[in-house]
PDB file of C-alpha atoms in Angstrom:
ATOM      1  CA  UNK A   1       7.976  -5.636 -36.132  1.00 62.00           C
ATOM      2  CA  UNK A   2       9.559  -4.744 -33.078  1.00 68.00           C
ATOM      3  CA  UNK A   3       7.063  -2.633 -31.704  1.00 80.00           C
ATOM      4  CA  UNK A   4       4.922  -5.200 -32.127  1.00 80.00           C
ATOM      5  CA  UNK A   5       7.252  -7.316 -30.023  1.00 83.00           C
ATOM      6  CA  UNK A   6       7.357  -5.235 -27.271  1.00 82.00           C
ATOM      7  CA  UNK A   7       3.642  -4.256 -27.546  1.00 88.00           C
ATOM      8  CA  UNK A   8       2.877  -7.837 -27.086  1.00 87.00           C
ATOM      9  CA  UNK A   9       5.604  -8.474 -24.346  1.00 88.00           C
ATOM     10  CA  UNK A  10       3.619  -5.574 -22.605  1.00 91.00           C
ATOM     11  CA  UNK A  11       0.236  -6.795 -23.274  1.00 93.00           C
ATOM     12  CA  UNK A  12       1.530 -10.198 -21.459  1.00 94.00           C
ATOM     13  CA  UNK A  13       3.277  -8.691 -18.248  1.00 95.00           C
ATOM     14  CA  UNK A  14       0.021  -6.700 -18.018  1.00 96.00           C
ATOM     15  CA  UNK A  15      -2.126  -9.574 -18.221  1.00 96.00           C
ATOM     16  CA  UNK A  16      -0.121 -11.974 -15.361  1.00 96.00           C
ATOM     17  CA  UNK A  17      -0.225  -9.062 -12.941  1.00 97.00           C
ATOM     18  CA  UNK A  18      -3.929  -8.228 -13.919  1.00 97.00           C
ATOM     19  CA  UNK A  19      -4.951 -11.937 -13.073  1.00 97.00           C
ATOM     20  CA  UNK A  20      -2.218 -13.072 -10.494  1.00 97.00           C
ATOM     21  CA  UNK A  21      -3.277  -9.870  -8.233  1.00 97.00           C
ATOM     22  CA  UNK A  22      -7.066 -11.297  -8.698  1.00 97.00           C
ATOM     23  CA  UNK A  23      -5.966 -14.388  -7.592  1.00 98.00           C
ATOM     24  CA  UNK A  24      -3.623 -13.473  -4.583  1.00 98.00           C
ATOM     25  CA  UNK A  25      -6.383 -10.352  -3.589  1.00 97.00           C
ATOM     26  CA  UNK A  26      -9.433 -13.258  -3.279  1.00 96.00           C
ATOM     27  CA  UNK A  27      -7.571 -16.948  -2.237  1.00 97.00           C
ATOM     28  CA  UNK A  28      -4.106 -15.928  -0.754  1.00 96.00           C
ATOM     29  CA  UNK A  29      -0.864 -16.196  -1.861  1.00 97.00           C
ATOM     30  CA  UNK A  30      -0.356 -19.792  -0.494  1.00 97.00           C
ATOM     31  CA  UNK A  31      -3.345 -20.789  -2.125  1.00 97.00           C
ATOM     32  CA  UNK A  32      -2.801 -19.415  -5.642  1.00 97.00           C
ATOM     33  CA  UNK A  33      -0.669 -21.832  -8.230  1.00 96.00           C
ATOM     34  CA  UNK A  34       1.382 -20.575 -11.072  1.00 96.00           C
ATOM     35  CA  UNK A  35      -0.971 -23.012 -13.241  1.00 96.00           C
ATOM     36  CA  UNK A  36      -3.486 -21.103 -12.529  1.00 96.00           C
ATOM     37  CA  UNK A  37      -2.149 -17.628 -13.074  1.00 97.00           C
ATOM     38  CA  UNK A  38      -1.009 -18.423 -16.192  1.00 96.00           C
ATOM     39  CA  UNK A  39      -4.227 -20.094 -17.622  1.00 96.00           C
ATOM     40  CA  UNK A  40      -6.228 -17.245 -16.087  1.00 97.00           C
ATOM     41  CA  UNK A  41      -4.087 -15.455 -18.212  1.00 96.00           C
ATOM     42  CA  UNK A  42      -3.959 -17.157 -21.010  1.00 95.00           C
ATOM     43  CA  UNK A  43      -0.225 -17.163 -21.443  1.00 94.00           C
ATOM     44  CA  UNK A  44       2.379 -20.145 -21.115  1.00 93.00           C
ATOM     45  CA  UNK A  45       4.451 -20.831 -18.152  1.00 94.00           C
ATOM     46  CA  UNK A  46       7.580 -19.802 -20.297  1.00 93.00           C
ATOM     47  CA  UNK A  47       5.895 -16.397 -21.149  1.00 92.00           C
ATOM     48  CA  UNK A  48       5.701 -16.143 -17.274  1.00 93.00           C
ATOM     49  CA  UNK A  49       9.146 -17.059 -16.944  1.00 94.00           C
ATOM     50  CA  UNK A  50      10.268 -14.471 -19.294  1.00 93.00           C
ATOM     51  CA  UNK A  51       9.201 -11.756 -17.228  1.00 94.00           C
ATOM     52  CA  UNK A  52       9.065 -13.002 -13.417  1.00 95.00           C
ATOM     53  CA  UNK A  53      11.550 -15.420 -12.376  1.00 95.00           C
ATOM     54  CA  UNK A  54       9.058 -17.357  -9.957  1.00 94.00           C
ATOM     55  CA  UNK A  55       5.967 -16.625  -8.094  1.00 97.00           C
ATOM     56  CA  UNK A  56       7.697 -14.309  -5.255  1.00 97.00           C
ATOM     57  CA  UNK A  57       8.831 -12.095  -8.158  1.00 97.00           C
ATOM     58  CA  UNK A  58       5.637 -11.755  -9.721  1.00 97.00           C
ATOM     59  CA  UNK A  59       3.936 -10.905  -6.030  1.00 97.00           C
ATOM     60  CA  UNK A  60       6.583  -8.515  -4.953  1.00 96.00           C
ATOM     61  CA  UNK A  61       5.724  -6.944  -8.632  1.00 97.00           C
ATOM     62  CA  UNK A  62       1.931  -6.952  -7.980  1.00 97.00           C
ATOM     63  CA  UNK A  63       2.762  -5.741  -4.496  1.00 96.00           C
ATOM     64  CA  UNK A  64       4.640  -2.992  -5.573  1.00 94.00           C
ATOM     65  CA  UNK A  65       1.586  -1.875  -7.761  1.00 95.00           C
ATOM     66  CA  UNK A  66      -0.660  -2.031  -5.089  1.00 95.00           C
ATOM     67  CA  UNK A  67       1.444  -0.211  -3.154  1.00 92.00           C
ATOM     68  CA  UNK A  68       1.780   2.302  -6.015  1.00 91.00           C
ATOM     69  CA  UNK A  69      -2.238   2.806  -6.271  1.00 93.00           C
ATOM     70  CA  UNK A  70      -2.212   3.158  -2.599  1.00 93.00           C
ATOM     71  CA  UNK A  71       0.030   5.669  -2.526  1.00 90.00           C
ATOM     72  CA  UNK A  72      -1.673   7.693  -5.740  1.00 91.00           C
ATOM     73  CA  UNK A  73      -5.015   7.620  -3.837  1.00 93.00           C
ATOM     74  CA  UNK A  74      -3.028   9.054  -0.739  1.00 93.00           C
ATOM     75  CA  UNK A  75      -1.505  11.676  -2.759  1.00 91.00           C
ATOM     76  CA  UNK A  76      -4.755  12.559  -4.777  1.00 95.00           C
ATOM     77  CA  UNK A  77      -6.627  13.033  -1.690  1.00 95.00           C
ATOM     78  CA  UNK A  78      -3.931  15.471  -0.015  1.00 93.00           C
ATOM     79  CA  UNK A  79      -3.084  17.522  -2.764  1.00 93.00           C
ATOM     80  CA  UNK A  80      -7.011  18.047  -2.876  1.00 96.00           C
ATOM     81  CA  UNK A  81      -6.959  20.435   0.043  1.00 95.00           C
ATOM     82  CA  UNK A  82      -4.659  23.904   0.425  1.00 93.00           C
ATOM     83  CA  UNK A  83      -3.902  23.776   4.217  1.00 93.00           C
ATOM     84  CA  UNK A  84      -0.804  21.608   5.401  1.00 94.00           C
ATOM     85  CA  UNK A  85      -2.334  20.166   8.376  1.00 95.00           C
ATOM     86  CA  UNK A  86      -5.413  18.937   6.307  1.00 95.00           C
ATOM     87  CA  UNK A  87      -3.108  18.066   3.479  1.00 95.00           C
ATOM     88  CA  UNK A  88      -1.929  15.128   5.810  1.00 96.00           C
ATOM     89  CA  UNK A  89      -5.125  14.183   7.848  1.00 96.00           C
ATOM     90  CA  UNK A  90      -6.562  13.890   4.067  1.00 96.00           C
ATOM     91  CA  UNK A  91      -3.370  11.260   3.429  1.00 94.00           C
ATOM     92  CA  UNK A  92      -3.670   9.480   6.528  1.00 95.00           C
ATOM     93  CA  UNK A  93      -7.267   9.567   6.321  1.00 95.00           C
ATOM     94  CA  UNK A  94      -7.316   8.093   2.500  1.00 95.00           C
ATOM     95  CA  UNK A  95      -4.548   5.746   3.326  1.00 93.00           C
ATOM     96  CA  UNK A  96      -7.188   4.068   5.795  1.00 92.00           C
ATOM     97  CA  UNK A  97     -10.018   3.989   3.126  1.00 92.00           C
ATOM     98  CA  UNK A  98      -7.573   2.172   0.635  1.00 91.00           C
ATOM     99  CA  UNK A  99      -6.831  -0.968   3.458  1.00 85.00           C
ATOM    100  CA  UNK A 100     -10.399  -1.486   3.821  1.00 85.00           C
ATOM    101  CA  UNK A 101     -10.416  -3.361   0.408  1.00 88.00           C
ATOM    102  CA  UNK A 102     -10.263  -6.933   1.295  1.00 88.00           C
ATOM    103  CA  UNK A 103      -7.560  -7.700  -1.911  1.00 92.00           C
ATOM    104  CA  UNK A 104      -5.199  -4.172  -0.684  1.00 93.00           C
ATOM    105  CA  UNK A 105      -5.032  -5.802   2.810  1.00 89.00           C
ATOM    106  CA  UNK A 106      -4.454  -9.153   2.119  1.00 93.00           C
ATOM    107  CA  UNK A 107      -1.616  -8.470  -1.048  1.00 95.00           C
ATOM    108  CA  UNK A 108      -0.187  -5.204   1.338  1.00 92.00           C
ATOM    109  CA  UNK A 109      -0.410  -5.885   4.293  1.00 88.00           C
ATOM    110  CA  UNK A 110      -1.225  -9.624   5.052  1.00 89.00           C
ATOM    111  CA  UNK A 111       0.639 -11.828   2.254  1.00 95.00           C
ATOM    112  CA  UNK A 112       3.407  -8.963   1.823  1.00 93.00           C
ATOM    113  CA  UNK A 113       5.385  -9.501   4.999  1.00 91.00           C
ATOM    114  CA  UNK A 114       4.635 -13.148   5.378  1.00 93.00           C
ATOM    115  CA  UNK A 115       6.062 -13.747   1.411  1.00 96.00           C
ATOM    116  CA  UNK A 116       8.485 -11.732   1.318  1.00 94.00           C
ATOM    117  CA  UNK A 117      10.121 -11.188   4.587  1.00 93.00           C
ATOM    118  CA  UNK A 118       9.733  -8.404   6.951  1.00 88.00           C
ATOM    119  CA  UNK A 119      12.776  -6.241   6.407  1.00 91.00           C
ATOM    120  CA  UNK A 120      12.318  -6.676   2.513  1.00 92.00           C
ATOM    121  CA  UNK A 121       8.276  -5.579   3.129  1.00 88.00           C
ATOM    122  CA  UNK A 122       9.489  -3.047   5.337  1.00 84.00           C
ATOM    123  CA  UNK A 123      11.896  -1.560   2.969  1.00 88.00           C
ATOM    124  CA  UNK A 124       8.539  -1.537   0.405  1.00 87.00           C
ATOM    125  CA  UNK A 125       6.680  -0.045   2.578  1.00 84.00           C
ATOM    126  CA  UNK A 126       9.539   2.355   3.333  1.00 82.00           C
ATOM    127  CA  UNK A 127       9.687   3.558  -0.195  1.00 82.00           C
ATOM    128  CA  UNK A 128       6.233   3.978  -0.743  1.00 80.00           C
ATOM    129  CA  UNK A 129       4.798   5.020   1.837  1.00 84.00           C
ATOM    130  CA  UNK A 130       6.314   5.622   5.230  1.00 84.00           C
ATOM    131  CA  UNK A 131       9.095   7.958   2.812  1.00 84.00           C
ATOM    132  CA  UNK A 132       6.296  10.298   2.437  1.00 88.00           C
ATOM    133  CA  UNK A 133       4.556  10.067   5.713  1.00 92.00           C
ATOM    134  CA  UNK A 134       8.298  11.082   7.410  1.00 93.00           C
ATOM    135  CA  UNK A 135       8.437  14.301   4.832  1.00 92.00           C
ATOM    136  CA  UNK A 136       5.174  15.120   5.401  1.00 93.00           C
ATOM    137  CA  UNK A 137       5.949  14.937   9.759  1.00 96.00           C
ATOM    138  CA  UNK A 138       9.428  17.010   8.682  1.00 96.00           C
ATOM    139  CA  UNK A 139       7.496  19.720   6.874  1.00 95.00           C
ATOM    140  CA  UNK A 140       4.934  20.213   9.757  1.00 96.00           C
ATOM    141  CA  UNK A 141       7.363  20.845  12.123  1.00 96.00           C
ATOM    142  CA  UNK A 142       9.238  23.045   9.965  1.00 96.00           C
ATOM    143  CA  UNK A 143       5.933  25.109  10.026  1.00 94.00           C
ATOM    144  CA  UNK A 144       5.515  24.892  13.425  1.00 95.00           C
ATOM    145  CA  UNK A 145       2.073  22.975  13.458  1.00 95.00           C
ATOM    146  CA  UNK A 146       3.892  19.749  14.948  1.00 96.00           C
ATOM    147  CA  UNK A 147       6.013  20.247  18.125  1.00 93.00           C
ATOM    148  CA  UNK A 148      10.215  20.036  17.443  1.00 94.00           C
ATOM    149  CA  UNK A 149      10.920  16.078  18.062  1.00 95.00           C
ATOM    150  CA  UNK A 150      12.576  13.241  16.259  1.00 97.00           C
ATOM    151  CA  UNK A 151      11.031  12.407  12.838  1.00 96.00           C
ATOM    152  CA  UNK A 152      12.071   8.848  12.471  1.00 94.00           C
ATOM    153  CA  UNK A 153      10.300   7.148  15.663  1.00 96.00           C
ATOM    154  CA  UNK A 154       7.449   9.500  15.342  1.00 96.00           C
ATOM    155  CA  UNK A 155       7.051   8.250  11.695  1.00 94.00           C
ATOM    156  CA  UNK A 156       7.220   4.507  12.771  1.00 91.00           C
ATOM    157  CA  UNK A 157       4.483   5.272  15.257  1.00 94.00           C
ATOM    158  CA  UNK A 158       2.405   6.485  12.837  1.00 95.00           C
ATOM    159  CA  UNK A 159       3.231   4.193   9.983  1.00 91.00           C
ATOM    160  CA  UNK A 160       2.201   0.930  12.589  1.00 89.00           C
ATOM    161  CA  UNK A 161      -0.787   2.536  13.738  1.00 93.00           C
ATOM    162  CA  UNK A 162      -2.578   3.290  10.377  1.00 92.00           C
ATOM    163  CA  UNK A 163      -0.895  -0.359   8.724  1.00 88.00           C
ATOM    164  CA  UNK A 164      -2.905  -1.974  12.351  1.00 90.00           C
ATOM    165  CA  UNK A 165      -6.002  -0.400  12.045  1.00 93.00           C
ATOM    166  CA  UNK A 166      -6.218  -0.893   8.326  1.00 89.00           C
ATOM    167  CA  UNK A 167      -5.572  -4.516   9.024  1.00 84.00           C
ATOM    168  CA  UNK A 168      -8.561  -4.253  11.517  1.00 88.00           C
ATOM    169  CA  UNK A 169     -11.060  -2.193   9.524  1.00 87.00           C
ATOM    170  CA  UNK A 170     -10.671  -4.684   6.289  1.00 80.00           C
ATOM    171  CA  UNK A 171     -11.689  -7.701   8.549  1.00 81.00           C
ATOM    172  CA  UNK A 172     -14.702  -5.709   9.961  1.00 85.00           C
ATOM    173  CA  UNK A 173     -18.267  -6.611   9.064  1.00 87.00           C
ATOM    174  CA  UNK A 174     -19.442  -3.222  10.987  1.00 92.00           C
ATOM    175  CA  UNK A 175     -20.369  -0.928   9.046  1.00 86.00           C
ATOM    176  CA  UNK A 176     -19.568   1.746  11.481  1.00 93.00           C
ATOM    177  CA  UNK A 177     -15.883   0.455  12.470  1.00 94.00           C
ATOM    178  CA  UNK A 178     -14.611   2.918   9.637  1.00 92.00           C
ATOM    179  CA  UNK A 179     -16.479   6.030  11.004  1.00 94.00           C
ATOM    180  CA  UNK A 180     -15.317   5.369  14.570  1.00 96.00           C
ATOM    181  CA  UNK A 181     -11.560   5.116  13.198  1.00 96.00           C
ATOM    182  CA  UNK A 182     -11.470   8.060  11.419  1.00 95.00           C
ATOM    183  CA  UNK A 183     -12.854   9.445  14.767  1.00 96.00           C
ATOM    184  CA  UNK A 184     -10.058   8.074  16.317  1.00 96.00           C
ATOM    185  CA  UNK A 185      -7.671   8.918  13.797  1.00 96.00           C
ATOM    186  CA  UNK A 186      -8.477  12.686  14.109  1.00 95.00           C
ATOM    187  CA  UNK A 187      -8.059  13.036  18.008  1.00 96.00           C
ATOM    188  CA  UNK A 188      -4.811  10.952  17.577  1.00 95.00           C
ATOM    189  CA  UNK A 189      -3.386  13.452  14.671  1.00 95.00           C
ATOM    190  CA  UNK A 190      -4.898  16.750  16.455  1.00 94.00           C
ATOM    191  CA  UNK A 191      -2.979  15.414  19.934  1.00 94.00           C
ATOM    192  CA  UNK A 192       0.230  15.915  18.025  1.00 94.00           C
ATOM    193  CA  UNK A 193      -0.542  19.859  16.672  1.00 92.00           C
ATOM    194  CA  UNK A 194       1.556  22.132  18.693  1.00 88.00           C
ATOM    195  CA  UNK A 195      -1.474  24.249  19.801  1.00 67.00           C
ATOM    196  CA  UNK A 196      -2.940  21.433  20.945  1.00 48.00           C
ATOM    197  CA  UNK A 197      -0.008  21.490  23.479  1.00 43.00           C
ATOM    198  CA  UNK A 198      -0.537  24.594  24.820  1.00 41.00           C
TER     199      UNK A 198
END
């Protein structure tokens, strides 16, 4: 009986993130109702309650999964090659690819500091993403293929670049905005490999 509880319970958070991130990917947060989530849904407003206590909690919890997916499709596509250096170009290079859904950019990276807040998006963004991007910077210059510096401005630098042009590309109706990126991208990462210093 009680697994049944908590089966259902499960079956009900499941279903307001599934249909509140539809809704918040395709109108906007500011346009999206709690009626509306929780009819999409199916569920009653107190079912909602019982798991989010408004709709900024149950954003910052569909946030956090996009954030999440983001940051698996980052990880899948670097720990698909064997060299460092392309371990990271593949992250950055996948991290762009995931903003150029219209729903990632506008829950990540267009609704999430404007709901939210920007230190509490930033600290999001901190933990899954930019986190990683700063180990990944540490571990190259352990190895010598990135040039001694400070990891923590370096990573910002980064981090806003790829968040700004991921903004960009998911507003673009050119096809070939993506291709010219990733172009750009590549000289930008290859100007920070220490041979490319010498």
């Amino acid at each position: 009986m009680a697994d049944g509880r908590a089966r259902q319970k499960e079956q009900t958070r499941r279903a307001l993130l599934r249909e509140s991130r539809r809704l918040f990917a395709t109108l906007g947060y500011g346009a999206v109702s709690l009626a509306e989530v929780v009819r999409a849904a199916g569920v009653t407003k107190g079912a909602l309650y019982h798991h989010f206590d408004g709709k900024t909690a149950l954003f910052r919890a569909v946030l956090e999964e996009v954030q999440q997916q983001v940051g698996e499709a980052v990880a899948a596509a670097a720990d698909a090659q064997d060299d460092p250096w392309a371990c990271f170009t593949a992250g950055c290079r996948a991290f762009l690819t995931a903003g150029t859904d219209p729903g990632v950019r506008q829950i990540m990276l267009v609704d999430g500091p404007a709901v939210l807040g920007w230190h509490a998006w930033r600290a999001l963004d901190e933990a899954a993403s930019a986190r990683h991007l700063a180990e990944a910077l540490t571990s190259l210059i352990d190895e010598g293929l990135i040039a001694p510096q400070p990891v923590a401005p370096l990573t910002r630098l980064l981090s806003g670049a790829l968040n700004e042009a991921a903004l960009w590309l998911a507003e673009s109706t050119d096809p070939a905005d993506l291709a010219d990126t990733m172009s750009a991208l590549s000289r930008l990462l290859e100007s920070l490999r220490a041979e490319s210093r010498a």
